[in-house]
Short mmCIF file of C-alpha atoms in Angstrom, two decimals:
data_model
loop_
_atom_site.label_atom_id
_atom_site.label_comp_id
_atom_site.label_asym_id
_atom_site.label_seq_id
_atom_site.Cartn_x
_atom_site.Cartn_y
_atom_site.Cartn_z
CA ASP A 1240 15.54 -1.97 -7.80
CA GLN A 1241 14.08 -1.82 -4.30
CA GLN A 1242 13.83 1.84 -3.42
CA VAL A 1243 12.25 1.11 -0.04
CA LYS A 1244 13.53 -1.75 2.07
CA GLN A 1245 12.44 -3.32 5.30
CA ASN A 1246 15.29 -5.61 6.19
CA SER A 1247 13.57 -7.44 9.03
CA PRO A 1248 10.83 -9.71 7.70
CA SER A 1249 9.60 -10.49 11.19
CA LEU A 1250 9.71 -9.24 14.75
CA SER A 1251 8.54 -10.85 17.97
CA VAL A 1252 8.02 -8.77 21.10
CA GLN A 1253 6.49 -9.21 24.52
CA GLU A 1254 3.29 -7.37 25.35
CA GLY A 1255 4.04 -4.05 27.03
CA ARG A 1256 7.52 -3.74 25.51
CA ILE A 1257 8.61 -1.52 22.66
CA SER A 1258 8.42 -2.63 19.03
CA ILE A 1259 10.88 -0.94 16.68
CA LEU A 1260 10.43 -1.37 12.95
CA ASN A 1261 13.01 -0.07 10.52
CA CYS A 1262 12.88 1.07 6.94
CA ASP A 1263 15.56 2.33 4.53
CA TYR A 1264 15.11 4.16 1.25
CA THR A 1265 17.38 5.11 -1.59
CA ASN A 1266 15.45 7.70 -3.59
CA SER A 1267 16.32 11.19 -2.36
CA MET A 1268 13.23 12.57 -4.13
CA PHE A 1269 10.96 10.95 -1.56
CA ASP A 1270 9.51 13.64 0.66
CA TYR A 1271 6.69 11.91 2.46
CA PHE A 1272 6.74 8.65 4.37
CA LEU A 1273 3.94 6.51 5.69
CA TRP A 1274 3.38 3.37 7.70
CA TYR A 1275 0.51 1.01 6.99
CA LYS A 1276 -0.70 -1.94 9.00
CA LYS A 1277 -2.22 -5.02 7.40
CA TYR A 1278 -4.18 -7.82 8.99
CA PRO A 1279 -4.76 -11.08 7.07
CA ALA A 1280 -7.59 -10.91 4.54
CA GLU A 1281 -7.84 -7.13 4.91
CA GLY A 1282 -6.41 -4.24 2.95
CA PRO A 1283 -3.64 -2.10 4.48
CA THR A 1284 -4.79 0.65 6.83
CA PHE A 1285 -2.97 3.92 7.32
CA LEU A 1286 -1.15 4.23 10.63
CA ILE A 1287 1.06 7.30 10.72
CA SER A 1288 3.03 9.51 8.38
CA ILE A 1289 5.86 12.02 8.39
CA SER A 1290 6.90 14.77 6.03
CA SER A 1291 10.55 15.20 5.14
CA ILE A 1292 10.59 18.58 6.87
CA LYS A 1293 10.15 16.85 10.21
CA ASP A 1294 12.21 14.28 12.04
CA LYS A 1295 9.55 12.96 14.38
CA ASN A 1296 5.81 12.51 14.43
CA GLU A 1297 3.85 11.03 17.29
CA ASP A 1298 0.32 9.69 17.48
CA GLY A 1299 -0.61 7.93 20.69
CA ARG A 1300 1.44 4.77 21.04
CA PHE A 1301 2.99 5.21 17.60
CA THR A 1302 6.00 7.39 16.80
CA VAL A 1303 7.79 7.65 13.50
CA PHE A 1304 11.35 8.94 13.30
CA LEU A 1305 12.99 10.14 10.11
CA ASN A 1306 16.73 10.45 9.56
CA LYS A 1307 17.10 12.07 6.15
CA SER A 1308 20.86 11.97 6.04
CA ALA A 1309 20.82 8.23 6.60
CA LYS A 1310 17.70 7.76 4.47
CA HIS A 1311 16.21 5.79 7.31
CA LEU A 1312 12.93 5.82 9.15
CA SER A 1313 11.64 3.82 12.05
CA LEU A 1314 8.32 3.16 13.72
CA HIS A 1315 8.16 2.77 17.48
CA ILE A 1316 5.14 1.18 19.13
CA VAL A 1317 5.02 1.70 22.88
CA PRO A 1318 3.64 -0.22 24.64
CA SER A 1319 3.04 -3.09 22.24
CA GLN A 1320 -0.31 -4.84 22.50
CA PRO A 1321 -1.44 -8.23 21.14
CA GLY A 1322 -3.79 -6.42 18.76
CA ASP A 1323 -0.72 -4.85 17.14
CA SER A 1324 0.20 -8.23 15.68
CA ALA A 1325 0.07 -7.62 11.94
CA VAL A 1326 2.27 -6.92 8.93
CA TYR A 1327 3.62 -3.38 8.83
CA PHE A 1328 4.61 -1.71 5.59
CA CYS A 1329 6.55 1.48 5.23
CA ALA A 1330 5.88 3.50 2.10
CA ALA A 1331 7.28 6.60 0.47
CA SER A 1332 6.11 9.13 -2.06
CA ASP A 1333 7.23 12.32 -3.72
CA LYS A 1334 5.08 15.35 -4.52
CA ALA A 1335 5.08 14.73 -8.23
CA ALA A 1336 3.85 11.19 -7.92
CA GLY A 1337 0.39 11.80 -6.51
CA ASN A 1338 -0.81 8.67 -4.79
CA LYS A 1339 1.94 6.48 -6.19
CA LEU A 1340 3.42 4.94 -3.10
CA THR A 1341 6.57 2.84 -3.10
CA PHE A 1342 6.25 0.17 -0.45
CA GLY A 1343 8.78 -1.84 1.49
CA GLY A 1344 8.40 -5.60 1.70
CA GLY A 1345 6.76 -5.53 5.11
CA THR A 1346 7.64 -6.67 8.63
CA ARG A 1347 5.45 -9.21 10.38
CA VAL A 1348 5.06 -8.28 14.04
CA LEU A 1349 3.97 -10.77 16.66
CA VAL A 1350 3.16 -9.42 20.10
CA LYS A 1351 3.12 -12.17 22.69
CA PRO A 1352 0.79 -11.83 25.68
CA LYS B 645 -19.68 5.36 5.47
CA ALA B 646 -19.04 2.38 3.21
CA GLY B 647 -15.42 1.53 2.55
CA VAL B 648 -13.68 0.67 -0.68
CA THR B 649 -15.44 -2.27 -2.31
CA GLN B 650 -13.65 -4.64 -4.63
CA THR B 651 -15.22 -7.39 -6.69
CA PRO B 652 -14.76 -10.22 -7.14
CA ARG B 653 -12.92 -11.14 -3.96
CA TYR B 654 -11.53 -14.37 -5.35
CA LEU B 655 -11.20 -15.71 -8.86
CA ILE B 656 -9.36 -18.41 -10.73
CA LYS B 657 -8.35 -18.10 -14.36
CA THR B 658 -6.17 -20.04 -16.74
CA ARG B 659 -3.17 -18.79 -18.69
CA GLY B 660 -4.10 -16.77 -21.73
CA GLN B 661 -7.46 -15.63 -20.41
CA GLN B 662 -8.25 -12.08 -19.46
CA VAL B 663 -9.72 -10.71 -16.26
CA THR B 664 -11.52 -7.56 -15.18
CA LEU B 665 -11.52 -6.39 -11.57
CA SER B 666 -13.82 -3.73 -10.21
CA CYS B 667 -13.39 -1.13 -7.50
CA SER B 668 -15.96 1.21 -5.97
CA PRO B 669 -14.24 3.97 -3.99
CA ILE B 670 -15.51 5.58 -0.84
CA SER B 671 -18.32 7.98 -1.65
CA GLY B 672 -16.88 11.36 -2.56
CA HIS B 673 -13.41 10.04 -3.30
CA ARG B 674 -12.27 10.84 -6.81
CA SER B 675 -8.84 9.26 -6.89
CA VAL B 676 -8.45 5.51 -7.34
CA SER B 677 -5.12 3.68 -7.31
CA TRP B 678 -4.36 0.04 -7.98
CA TYR B 679 -1.60 -2.04 -6.42
CA GLN B 680 -0.43 -5.60 -6.93
CA GLN B 681 0.73 -7.58 -3.93
CA THR B 682 2.80 -10.73 -4.38
CA PRO B 683 4.97 -12.60 -1.86
CA GLY B 684 8.11 -11.95 -3.86
CA GLN B 685 7.62 -8.33 -4.95
CA GLY B 686 5.51 -6.91 -2.14
CA LEU B 687 3.09 -4.11 -2.92
CA GLN B 688 3.68 -2.53 -6.31
CA PHE B 689 1.92 0.44 -7.82
CA LEU B 690 -0.01 -0.26 -11.01
CA PHE B 691 -1.77 2.99 -11.88
CA GLU B 692 -3.81 5.87 -10.53
CA TYR B 693 -6.91 7.52 -11.92
CA PHE B 694 -8.43 10.85 -11.09
CA SER B 695 -11.44 12.37 -12.81
CA GLU B 696 -11.42 9.57 -15.39
CA THR B 697 -7.81 10.30 -16.37
CA GLN B 698 -4.80 8.14 -15.71
CA ARG B 699 -2.38 10.28 -13.73
CA ASN B 700 0.40 7.86 -13.12
CA LYS B 701 1.46 4.40 -14.18
CA GLY B 702 3.81 1.87 -12.64
CA ASN B 703 6.26 -0.42 -14.39
CA PHE B 704 3.88 -3.06 -15.64
CA PRO B 705 3.47 -4.35 -19.19
CA GLY B 706 0.72 -3.11 -21.45
CA ARG B 707 -1.36 -6.19 -20.63
CA PHE B 708 -2.36 -4.32 -17.49
CA SER B 709 -4.83 -1.55 -18.15
CA GLY B 710 -7.48 0.35 -16.29
CA ARG B 711 -10.13 2.97 -16.52
CA GLN B 712 -12.27 5.14 -14.34
CA PHE B 713 -15.88 6.04 -14.88
CA SER B 714 -17.67 9.30 -14.26
CA ASN B 715 -18.95 8.01 -10.90
CA SER B 716 -15.30 7.37 -9.88
CA ARG B 717 -15.69 3.60 -9.99
CA SER B 718 -12.68 1.96 -11.57
CA GLU B 719 -11.87 -1.24 -13.35
CA MET B 720 -8.57 -2.85 -14.16
CA ASN B 721 -8.04 -5.43 -16.83
CA VAL B 722 -5.28 -7.94 -17.34
CA SER B 723 -5.14 -9.61 -20.72
CA THR B 724 -3.29 -12.76 -21.77
CA LEU B 725 -2.85 -13.88 -18.19
CA GLU B 726 0.43 -15.41 -17.09
CA LEU B 727 1.16 -17.55 -14.05
CA GLY B 728 3.09 -14.64 -12.54
CA ASP B 729 -0.02 -12.50 -12.53
CA SER B 730 -1.32 -14.51 -9.58
CA ALA B 731 -1.55 -11.92 -6.84
CA LEU B 732 -3.72 -9.89 -4.55
CA TYR B 733 -4.89 -6.79 -6.41
CA LEU B 734 -5.63 -3.91 -4.10
CA CYS B 735 -7.59 -0.81 -4.90
CA ALA B 736 -7.21 2.35 -2.85
CA SER B 737 -9.21 5.55 -2.92
CA SER B 738 -8.63 9.05 -1.70
CA LEU B 739 -10.28 12.42 -1.98
CA VAL B 740 -7.58 13.86 -4.18
CA PRO B 741 -4.34 12.53 -5.64
CA SER B 742 -2.10 14.50 -3.33
CA GLY B 743 -0.08 11.59 -2.01
CA ASN B 744 0.89 13.66 0.97
CA THR B 745 -1.90 13.09 3.41
CA GLY B 746 -1.72 9.37 4.02
CA GLU B 747 -5.44 9.26 3.53
CA LEU B 748 -5.31 6.36 1.13
CA PHE B 749 -8.05 3.87 1.93
CA PHE B 750 -7.56 0.33 0.70
CA GLY B 751 -10.14 -2.28 -0.16
CA GLU B 752 -9.80 -5.91 0.87
CA GLY B 753 -8.45 -6.86 -2.51
CA SER B 754 -9.23 -9.30 -5.29
CA ARG B 755 -7.17 -12.46 -5.10
CA LEU B 756 -6.42 -13.76 -8.57
CA THR B 757 -5.04 -17.23 -9.15
CA VAL B 758 -3.80 -18.11 -12.62
CA LEU B 759 -3.50 -21.82 -13.40
#
């Protein structure tokens, strides 16, 4: 039972353009959503998060949008840079679960120079 | 500030053996979580410890166990290894087990191969 899904396993984008990563969830108890970035041979690193009381959160080139009614969130990277090439995971949690995060399967992003 | 340290980084075991993985959290962090990453299942939550107590457990069989020491260091153990246990085991630490800050810092992982 995949409660968090990233339906696009990979994404290729030209440097300077926008990267849009999508994530869907099924558990309505989730109230906090996060995006992590992972380079090969490294652990995931936190990128950006959003609480369910918001519909948008922005941090520099990264913006996360949350559509609660559709149970959908997306990550926009503008402009994309070659150093953004990595695997991106969306994750979700609910207050009662502490640091138990439910992750999506990841989207591999390749930014071409 | 040193990051999350996991040892060993790589190890090979055979079916039926047991393995112990170690995690030293960032200094001052009291919550340690463990995740299993496999190509087929992605990142899956194993368990979380805070102040030497298990706070939460994922859907893994009893062969997977863990503990946390008074200095917040944590170990996880897998007994009677199966081929399917081959995975990258990631440890993550945070100040508190709030889950709502995003401040979960991951180590580089221990890659276990079961032959």
